[in-house]
Short mmCIF file of C-alpha atoms in Angstrom, two decimals:
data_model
loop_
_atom_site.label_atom_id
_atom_site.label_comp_id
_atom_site.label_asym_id
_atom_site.label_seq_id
_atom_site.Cartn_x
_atom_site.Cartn_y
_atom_site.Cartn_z
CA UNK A 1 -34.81 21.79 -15.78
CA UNK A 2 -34.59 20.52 -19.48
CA UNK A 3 -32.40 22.72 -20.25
CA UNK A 4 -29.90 22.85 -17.20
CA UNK A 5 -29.95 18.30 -17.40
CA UNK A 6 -30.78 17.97 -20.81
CA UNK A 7 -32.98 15.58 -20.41
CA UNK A 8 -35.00 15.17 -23.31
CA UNK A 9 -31.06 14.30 -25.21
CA UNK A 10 -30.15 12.08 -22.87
CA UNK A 11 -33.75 10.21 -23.19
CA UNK A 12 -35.17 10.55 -19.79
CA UNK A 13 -37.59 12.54 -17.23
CA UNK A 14 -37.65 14.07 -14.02
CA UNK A 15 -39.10 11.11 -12.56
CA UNK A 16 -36.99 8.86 -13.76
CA UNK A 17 -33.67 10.63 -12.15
CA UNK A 18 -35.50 11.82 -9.41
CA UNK A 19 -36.17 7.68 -8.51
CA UNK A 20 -32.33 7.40 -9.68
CA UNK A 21 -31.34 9.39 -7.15
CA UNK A 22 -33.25 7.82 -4.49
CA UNK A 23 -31.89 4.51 -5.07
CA UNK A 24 -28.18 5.93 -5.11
CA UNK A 25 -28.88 7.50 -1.85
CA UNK A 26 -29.89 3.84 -0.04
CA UNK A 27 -27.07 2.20 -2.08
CA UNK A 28 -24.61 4.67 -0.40
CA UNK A 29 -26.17 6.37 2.70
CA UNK A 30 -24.03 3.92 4.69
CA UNK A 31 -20.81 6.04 4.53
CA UNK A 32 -22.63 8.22 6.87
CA UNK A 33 -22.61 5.47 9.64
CA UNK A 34 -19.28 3.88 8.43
CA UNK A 35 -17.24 6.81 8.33
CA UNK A 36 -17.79 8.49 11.28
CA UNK A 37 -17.24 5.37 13.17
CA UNK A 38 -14.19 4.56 11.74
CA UNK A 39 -12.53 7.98 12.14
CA UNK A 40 -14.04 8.33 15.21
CA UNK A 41 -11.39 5.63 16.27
CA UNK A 42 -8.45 8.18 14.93
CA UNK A 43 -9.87 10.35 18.24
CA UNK A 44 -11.70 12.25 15.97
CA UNK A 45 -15.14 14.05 17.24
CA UNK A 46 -18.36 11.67 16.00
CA UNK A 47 -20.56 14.12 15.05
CA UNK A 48 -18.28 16.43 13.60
CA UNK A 49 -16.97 13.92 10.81
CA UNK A 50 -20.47 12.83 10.68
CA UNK A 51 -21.18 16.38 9.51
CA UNK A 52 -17.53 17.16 7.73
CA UNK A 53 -18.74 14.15 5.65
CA UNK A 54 -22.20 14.77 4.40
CA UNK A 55 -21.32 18.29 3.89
CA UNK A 56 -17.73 17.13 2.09
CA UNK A 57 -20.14 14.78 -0.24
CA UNK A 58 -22.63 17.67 -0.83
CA UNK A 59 -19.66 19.73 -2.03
CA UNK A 60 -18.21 17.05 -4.51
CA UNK A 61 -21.73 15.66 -5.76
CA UNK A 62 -23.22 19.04 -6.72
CA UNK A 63 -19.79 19.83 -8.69
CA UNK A 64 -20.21 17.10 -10.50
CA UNK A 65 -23.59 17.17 -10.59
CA UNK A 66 -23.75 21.20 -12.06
CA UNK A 67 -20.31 21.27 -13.85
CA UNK A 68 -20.41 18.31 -15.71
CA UNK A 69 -24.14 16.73 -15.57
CA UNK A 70 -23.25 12.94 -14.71
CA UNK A 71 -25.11 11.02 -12.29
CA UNK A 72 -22.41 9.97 -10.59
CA UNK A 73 -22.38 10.77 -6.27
CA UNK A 74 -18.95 11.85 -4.49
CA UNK A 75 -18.23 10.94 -1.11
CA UNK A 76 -15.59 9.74 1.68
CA UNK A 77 -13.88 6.47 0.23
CA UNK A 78 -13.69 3.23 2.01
CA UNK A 79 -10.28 1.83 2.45
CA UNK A 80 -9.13 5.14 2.43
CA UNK A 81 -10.47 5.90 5.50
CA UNK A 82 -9.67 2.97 7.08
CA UNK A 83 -6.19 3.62 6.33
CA UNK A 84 -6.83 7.15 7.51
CA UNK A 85 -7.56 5.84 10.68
CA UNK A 86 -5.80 2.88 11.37
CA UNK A 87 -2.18 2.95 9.27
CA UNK A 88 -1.61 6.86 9.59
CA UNK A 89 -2.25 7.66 12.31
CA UNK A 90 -2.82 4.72 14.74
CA UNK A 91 -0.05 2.68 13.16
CA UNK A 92 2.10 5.96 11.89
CA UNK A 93 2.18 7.91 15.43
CA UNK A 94 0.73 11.21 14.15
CA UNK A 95 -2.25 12.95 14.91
CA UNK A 96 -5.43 12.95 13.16
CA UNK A 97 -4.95 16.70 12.68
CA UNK A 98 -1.28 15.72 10.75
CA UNK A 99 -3.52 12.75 8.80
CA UNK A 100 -5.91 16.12 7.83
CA UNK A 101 -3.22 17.88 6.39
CA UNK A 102 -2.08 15.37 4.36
CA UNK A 103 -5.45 14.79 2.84
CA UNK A 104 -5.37 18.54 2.17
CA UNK A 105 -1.94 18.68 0.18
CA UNK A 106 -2.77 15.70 -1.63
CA UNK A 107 -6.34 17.16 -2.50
CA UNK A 108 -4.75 20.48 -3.20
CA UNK A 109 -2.23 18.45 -6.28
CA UNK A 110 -5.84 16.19 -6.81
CA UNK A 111 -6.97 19.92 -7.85
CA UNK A 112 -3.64 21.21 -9.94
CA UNK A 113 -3.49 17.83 -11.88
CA UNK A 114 -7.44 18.21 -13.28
CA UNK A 115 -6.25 20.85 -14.96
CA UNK A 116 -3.76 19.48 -16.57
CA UNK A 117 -3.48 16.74 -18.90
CA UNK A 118 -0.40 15.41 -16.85
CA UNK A 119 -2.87 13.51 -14.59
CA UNK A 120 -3.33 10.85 -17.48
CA UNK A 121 0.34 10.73 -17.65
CA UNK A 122 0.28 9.60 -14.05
CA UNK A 123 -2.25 6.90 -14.74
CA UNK A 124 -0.58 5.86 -17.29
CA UNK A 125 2.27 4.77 -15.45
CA UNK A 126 1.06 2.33 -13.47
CA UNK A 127 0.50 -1.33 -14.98
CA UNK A 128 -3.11 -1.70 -15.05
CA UNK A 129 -2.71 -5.22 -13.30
CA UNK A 130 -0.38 -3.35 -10.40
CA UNK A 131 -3.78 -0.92 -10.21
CA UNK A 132 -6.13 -3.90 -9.72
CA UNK A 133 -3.69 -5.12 -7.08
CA UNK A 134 -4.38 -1.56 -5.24
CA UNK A 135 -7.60 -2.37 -5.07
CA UNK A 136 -7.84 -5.50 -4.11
CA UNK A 137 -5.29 -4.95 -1.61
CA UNK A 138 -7.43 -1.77 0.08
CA UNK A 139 -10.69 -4.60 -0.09
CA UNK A 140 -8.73 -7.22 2.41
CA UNK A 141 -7.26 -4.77 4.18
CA UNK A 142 -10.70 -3.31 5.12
CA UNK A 143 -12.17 -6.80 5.57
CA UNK A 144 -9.54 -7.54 8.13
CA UNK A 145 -10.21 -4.55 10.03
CA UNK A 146 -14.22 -5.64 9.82
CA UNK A 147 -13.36 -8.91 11.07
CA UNK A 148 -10.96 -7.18 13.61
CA UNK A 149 -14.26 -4.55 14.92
CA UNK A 150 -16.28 -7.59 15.38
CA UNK A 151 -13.48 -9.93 17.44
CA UNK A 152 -14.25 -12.10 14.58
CA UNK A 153 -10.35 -12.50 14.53
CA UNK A 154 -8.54 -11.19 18.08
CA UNK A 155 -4.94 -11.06 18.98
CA UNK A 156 -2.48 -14.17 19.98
CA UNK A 157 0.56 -14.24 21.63
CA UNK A 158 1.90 -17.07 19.92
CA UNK A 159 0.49 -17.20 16.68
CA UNK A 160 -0.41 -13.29 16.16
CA UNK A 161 -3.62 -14.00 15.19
CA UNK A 162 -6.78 -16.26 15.71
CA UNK A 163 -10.31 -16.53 15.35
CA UNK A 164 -12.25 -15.36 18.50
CA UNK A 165 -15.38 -16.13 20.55
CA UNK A 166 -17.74 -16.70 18.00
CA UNK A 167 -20.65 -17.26 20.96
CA UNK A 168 -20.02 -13.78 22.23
CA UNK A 169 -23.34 -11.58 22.15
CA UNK A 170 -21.33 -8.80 19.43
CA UNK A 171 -19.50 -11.25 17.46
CA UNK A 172 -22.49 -13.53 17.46
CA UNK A 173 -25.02 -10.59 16.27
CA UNK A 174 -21.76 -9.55 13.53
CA UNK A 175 -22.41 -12.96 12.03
CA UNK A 176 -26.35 -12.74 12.00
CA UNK A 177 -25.83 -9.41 10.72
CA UNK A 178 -23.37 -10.26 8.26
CA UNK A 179 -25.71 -13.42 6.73
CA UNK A 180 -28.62 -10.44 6.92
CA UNK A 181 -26.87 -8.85 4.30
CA UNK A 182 -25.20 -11.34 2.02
CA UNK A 183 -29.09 -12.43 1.84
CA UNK A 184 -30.33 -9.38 0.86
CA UNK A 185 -27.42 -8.91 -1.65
CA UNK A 186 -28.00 -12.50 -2.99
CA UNK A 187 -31.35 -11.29 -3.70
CA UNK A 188 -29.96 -7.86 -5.69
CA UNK A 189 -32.15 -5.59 -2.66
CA UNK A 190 -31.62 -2.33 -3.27
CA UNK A 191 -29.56 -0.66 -0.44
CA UNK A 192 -28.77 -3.92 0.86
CA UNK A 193 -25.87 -2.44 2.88
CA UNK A 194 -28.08 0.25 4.95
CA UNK A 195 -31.24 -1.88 4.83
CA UNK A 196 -28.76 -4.35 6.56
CA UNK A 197 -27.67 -2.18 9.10
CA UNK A 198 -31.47 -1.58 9.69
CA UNK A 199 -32.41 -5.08 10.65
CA UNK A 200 -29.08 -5.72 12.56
CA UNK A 201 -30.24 -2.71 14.71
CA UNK A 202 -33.33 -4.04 15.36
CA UNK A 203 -32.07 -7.37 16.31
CA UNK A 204 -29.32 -5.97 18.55
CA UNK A 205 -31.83 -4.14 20.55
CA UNK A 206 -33.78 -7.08 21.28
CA UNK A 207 -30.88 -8.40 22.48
CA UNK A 208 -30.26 -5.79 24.57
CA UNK A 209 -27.18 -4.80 22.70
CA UNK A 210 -28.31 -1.40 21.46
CA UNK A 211 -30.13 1.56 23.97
CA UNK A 212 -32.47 4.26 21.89
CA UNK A 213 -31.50 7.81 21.81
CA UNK A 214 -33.43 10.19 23.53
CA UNK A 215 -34.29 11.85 20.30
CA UNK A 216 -34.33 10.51 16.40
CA UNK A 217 -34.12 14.26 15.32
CA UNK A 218 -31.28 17.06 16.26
CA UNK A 219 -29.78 19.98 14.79
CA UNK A 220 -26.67 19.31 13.37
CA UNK A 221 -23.96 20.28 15.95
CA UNK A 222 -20.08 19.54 16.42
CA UNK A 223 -18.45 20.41 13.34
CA UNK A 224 -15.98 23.06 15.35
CA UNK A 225 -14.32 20.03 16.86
CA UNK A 226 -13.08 19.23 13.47
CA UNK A 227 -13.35 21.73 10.94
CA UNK A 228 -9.99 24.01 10.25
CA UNK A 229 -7.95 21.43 12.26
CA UNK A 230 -5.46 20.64 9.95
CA UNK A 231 -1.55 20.50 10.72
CA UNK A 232 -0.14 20.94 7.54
CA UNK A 233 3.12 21.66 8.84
CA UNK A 234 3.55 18.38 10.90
CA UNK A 235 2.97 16.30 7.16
CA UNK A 236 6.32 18.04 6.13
CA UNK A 237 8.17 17.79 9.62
CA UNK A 238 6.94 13.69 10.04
CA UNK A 239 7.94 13.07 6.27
CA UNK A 240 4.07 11.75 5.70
CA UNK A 241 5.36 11.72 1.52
CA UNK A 242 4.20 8.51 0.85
CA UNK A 243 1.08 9.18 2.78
CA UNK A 244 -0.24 12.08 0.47
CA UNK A 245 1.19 10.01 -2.55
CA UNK A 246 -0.98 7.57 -1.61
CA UNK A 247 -3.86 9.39 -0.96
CA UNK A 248 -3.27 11.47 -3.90
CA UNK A 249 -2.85 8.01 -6.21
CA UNK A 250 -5.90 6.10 -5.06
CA UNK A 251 -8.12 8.80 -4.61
CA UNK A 252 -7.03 9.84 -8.61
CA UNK A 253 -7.09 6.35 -10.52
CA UNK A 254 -10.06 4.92 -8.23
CA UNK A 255 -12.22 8.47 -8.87
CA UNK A 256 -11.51 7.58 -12.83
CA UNK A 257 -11.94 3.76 -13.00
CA UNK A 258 -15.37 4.51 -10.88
CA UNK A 259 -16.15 7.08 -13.28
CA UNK A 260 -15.75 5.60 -16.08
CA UNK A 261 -17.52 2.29 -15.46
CA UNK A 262 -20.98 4.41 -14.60
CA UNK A 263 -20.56 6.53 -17.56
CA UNK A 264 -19.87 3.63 -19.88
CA UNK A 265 -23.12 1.91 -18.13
CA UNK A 266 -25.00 4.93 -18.67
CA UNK A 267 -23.75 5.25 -22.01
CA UNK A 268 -22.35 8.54 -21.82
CA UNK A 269 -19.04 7.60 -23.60
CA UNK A 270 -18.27 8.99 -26.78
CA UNK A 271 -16.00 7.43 -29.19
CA UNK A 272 -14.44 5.65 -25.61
CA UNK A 273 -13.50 8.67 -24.50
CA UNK A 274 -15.00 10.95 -21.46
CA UNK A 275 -16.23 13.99 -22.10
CA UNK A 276 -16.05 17.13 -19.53
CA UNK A 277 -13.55 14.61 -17.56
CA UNK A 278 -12.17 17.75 -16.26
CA UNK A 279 -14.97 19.29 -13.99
CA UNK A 280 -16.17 15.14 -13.17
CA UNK A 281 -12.34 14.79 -11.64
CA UNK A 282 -12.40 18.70 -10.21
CA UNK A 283 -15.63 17.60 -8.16
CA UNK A 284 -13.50 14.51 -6.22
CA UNK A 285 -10.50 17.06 -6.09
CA UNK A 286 -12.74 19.81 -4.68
CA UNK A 287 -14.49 17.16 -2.44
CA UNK A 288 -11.44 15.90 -0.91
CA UNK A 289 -10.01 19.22 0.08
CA UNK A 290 -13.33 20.82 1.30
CA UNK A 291 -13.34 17.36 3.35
CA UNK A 292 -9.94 17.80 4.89
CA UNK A 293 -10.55 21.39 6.36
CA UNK A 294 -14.09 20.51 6.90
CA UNK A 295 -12.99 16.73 8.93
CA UNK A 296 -12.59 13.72 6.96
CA UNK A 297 -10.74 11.33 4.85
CA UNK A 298 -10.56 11.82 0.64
CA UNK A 299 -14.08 11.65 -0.98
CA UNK A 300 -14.28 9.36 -4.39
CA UNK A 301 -16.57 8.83 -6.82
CA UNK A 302 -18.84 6.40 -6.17
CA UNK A 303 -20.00 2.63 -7.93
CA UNK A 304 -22.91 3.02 -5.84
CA UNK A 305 -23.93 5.69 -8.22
CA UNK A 306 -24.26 2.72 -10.78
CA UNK A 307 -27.45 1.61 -9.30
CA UNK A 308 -29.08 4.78 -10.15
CA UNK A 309 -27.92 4.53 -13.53
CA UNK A 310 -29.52 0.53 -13.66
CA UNK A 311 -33.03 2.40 -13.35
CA UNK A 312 -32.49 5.03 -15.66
CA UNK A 313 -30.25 7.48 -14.00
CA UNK A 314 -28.63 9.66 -17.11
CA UNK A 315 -27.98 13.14 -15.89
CA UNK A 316 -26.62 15.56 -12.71
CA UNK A 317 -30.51 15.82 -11.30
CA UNK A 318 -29.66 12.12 -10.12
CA UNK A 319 -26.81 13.25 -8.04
CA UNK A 320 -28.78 16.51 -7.43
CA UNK A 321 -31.39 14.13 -5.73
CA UNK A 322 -28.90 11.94 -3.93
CA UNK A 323 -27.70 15.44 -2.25
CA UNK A 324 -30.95 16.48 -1.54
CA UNK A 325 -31.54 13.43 0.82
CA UNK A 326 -28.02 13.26 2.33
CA UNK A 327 -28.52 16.86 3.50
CA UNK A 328 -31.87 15.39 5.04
CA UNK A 329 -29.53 13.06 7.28
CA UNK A 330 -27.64 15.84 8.81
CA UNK A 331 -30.61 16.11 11.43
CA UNK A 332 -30.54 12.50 12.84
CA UNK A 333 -26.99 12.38 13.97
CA UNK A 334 -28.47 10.97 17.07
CA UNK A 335 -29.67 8.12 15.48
CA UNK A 336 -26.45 7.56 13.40
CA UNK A 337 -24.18 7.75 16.48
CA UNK A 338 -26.07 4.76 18.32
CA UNK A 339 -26.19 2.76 14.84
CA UNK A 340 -22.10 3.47 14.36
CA UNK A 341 -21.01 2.58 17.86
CA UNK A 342 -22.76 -0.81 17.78
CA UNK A 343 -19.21 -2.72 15.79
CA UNK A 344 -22.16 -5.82 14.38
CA UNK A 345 -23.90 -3.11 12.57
CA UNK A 346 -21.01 -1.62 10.78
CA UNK A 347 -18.71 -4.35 10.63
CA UNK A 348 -20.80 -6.30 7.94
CA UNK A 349 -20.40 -3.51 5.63
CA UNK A 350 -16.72 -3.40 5.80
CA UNK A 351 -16.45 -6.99 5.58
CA UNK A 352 -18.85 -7.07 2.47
CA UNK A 353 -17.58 -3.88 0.27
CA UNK A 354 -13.93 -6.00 0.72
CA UNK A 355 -14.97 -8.60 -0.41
CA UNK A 356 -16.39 -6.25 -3.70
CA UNK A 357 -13.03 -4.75 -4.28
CA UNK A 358 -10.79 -8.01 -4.18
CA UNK A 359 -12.83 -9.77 -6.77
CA UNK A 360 -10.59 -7.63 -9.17
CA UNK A 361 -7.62 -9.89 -8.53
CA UNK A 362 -9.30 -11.86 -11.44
CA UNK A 363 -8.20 -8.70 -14.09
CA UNK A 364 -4.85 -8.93 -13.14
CA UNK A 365 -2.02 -11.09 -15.88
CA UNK A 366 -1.22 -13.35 -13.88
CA UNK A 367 1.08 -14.98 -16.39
CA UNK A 368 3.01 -12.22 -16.79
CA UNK A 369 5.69 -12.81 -13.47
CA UNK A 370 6.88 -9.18 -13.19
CA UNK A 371 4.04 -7.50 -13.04
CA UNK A 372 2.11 -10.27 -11.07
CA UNK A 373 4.50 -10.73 -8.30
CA UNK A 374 4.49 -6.88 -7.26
CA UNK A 375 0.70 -7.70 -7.66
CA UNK A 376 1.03 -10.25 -5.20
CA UNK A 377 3.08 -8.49 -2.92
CA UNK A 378 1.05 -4.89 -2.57
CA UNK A 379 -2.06 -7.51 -1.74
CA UNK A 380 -0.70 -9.39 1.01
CA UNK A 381 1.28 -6.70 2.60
CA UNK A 382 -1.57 -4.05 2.79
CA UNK A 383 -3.01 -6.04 5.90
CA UNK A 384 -0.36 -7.57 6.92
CA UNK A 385 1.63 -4.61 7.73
CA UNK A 386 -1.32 -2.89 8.41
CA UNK A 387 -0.40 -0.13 5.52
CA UNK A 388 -1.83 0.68 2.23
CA UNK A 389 1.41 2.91 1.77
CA UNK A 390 3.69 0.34 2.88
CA UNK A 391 1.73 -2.28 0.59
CA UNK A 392 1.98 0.02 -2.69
CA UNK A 393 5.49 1.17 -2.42
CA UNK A 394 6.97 -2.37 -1.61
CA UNK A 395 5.31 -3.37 -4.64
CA UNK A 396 6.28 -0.06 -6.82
CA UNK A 397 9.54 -1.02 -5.63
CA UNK A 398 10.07 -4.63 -6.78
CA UNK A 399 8.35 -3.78 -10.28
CA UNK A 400 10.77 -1.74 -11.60
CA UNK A 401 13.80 -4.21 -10.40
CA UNK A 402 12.12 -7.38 -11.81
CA UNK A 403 11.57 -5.81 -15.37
CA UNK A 404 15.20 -5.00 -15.59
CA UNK A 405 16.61 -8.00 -14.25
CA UNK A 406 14.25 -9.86 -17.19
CA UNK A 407 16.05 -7.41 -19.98
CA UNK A 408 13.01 -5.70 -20.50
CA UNK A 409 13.62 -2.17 -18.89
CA UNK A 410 12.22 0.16 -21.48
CA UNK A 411 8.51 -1.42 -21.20
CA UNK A 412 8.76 0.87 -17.61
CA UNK A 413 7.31 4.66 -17.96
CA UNK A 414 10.21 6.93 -16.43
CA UNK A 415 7.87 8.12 -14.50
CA UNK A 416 7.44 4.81 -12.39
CA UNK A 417 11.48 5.32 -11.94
CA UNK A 418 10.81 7.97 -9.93
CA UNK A 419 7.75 6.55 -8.46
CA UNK A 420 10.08 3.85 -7.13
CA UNK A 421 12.42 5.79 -5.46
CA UNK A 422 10.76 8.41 -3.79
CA UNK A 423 8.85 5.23 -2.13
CA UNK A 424 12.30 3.64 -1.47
CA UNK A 425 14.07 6.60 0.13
CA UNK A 426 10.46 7.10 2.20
CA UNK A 427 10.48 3.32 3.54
CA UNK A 428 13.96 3.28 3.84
CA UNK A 429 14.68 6.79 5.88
CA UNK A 430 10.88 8.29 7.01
CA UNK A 431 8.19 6.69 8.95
CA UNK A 432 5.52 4.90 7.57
#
């Protein structure tokens, strides 16, 4: 085990990651809820994204785990698939087996660029503030949708949008359920998400909200519905571009800012630099891929992981452990399915992990006006148009245009050039 982990170098036990991984697992165990729920909405079969995204996580954690010995856990990002789900192919018109393939071809150039050093040459590109914009763009765009599951906002006719019946019995119990957890993260609980969910679930079925299953425990069935569905053809004949770009772009710079925060925490950084940053970005690639042909939306590296790491996490036997006890959850899909169809129970942790991601709006230059005004524009337009694509290449767009008009064209990489007009010619003559 020593020898495998070194853990004796990195100055820790088998206990020690072996509680590491536990606490990982709570801190992150309520993908398995979230994302089946959410895709679930794309038409897709429950329980076989439920399964497509344990087993997906299994594949990217151990890879990273094995390969390059980090405690960091892999598995289906949020935002991503919320825009799965909800800009591709509710709001693009394609099915979710067109949305697959495009995961796949962008997971398939997620695998050629680890093995090349051209993949820092596409993060490089991008203005770090225009990369905090992403983010915080993806983190109201998957509030909204929260807010949107829970009829905390509804539809109007004349004003597009409104706050709803706050006295009505699911909107009500989103609220209770929503203070639950802002408590319990106030108070740093561990798992505060899924412990959330927990006591929401409890409450809703006092209130009559929520039935039992039949049975807590079931072999895991349902994958067939999902796996090896993928229309890879249809991404070409729709034009979906700008969808695998953007798939392919978050999935890469998220994986690495994710990455590089727990390592730094951990203090696994050497000289600032990230060793074995090949096999740690090959285990996301990997991940993302196995996910599309196995069911779900790109797997990420993630900051969950950096609770382990707070109690001592240091090595791969912390994700080992976090694996260990996702596979465990395979066997109470039951369970999960009555938890993700309640929209109070999830809908807290969509609002909550938005709000997490926007507070990097405070990262961003804002006194520097052509780089924040893209910003700007890729954060209001991810909701609004209901588009992470739409939000990112509007703002690629703009950058590009405001730096020359201000004289200073040379301070933009060529590569952002062409960044800019493949998302020009795709908003201008594709769908998105």
């Amino acid at each position: 085990m020593d020898k495998w982990f070194r853990l004796k170098e990195r100055g820790t036990s088998v206990g020690t990651e072996v509680l590491a991984g536990v606490t990982t697992f709570f801190t992150m165990v309520y993908i398995v809820i979230v994302n089946p729920g959410i895709l679930s909405q794309a038409g897709m079969d429950f329980n076989g994204v439920f399964i497509a995204t344990i087993v997906a996580s299994l594949v990217g954690t151990l890879i990273m785990a094995l390969a390059s010995n980090y405690p960091i856990v892999i598995a289906p990002g949020m935002g991503l698939n919320a825009y799965f789900a909800f800009s591709v192919v509710a709001g693009g018109g394609v099915s979710w087996q067109t949305a697959l393939g495009a995961v796949f071809v962008a997971g398939i150039i997620f695998i050629l660029l680890s093995l090349t050093s051209f993949r820092y040459m596409l993060l490089d590109a991008i203005p770090t503030s225009l990369k905090h914009a992403i983010t915080a763009g993806i983190g109201l765009f998957i509030t909204f949708i929260g807010l949107q599951n829970a009829k905390i906002i509804v539809a109007s006719p004349s004003t597009l949008l409104k706050l709803g019946t706050l006295t009505e019995p699911m909107t009500l119990l989103t609220i209770i359920g929503l203070v639950i957890s802002l408590i319990l993260m106030s108070y740093r609980v561990k798992g505060y998400l899924f412990v959330g969910m927990i006591i929401t679930a409890v409450i809703a079925w006092f209130m009559g909200l929520l039935q039992l299953p039949e049975k807590v425990v079931a072999l895991p069935t349902g994958l067939a519905a999902t796996a090896m569905q993928m229309d890879i053809a249809g991404v070409f004949s729709h034009g979906l571009y700008a969808v695998i770009f953007t798939f392919l772009l978050i999935t890469l710079f998220d994986t690495t800012g994710t990455m590089l925060g727990v390592a730094e925490q951990a203090g696994l950084l050497k000289d600032g630099k990230f060793p074995r940053s090949r096999g740690a970005l090959l285990a996301d690639a990997v991940g993302t891929s196995a996910g599309a042909m196995l069911g779900t939306s790109p797997t990420s590296a993630y900051i969950e992981s950096s609770a382990g790491v707070a109690v001592g996490g240091r090595t791969g036997l912390t994700a080992v452990t976090a694996s260990v006890l996702l596979a465990l959850t395979l066997f109470f899909s039951p369970i999960v399915g009555v938890l993700a169809s309640i929209p109070a129970i999830t809908a807290p942790s969509l609002i909550i992990v938005g709000f997490l991601m926007i507070s990097v709006v405070q990262k961003i230059e804002w006194n520097d006006f052509e780089v924040v005004f893209p910003a700007f524009l890729i954060i209001v337009l991810m909701p609004l148009t209901y588009s992470i694509a739409t939000g990112i290449g509007v703002g690629f767009i703009l950058y590009p245009i405001l730096k020359a008009i201000r004289g200073k064209w040379r301070e933009v990489h060529p590569i952002f050039y062409l960044f800019a007009v493949l998302f020009f010619i795709q908003l201008a003559f594709f769908s998105h």
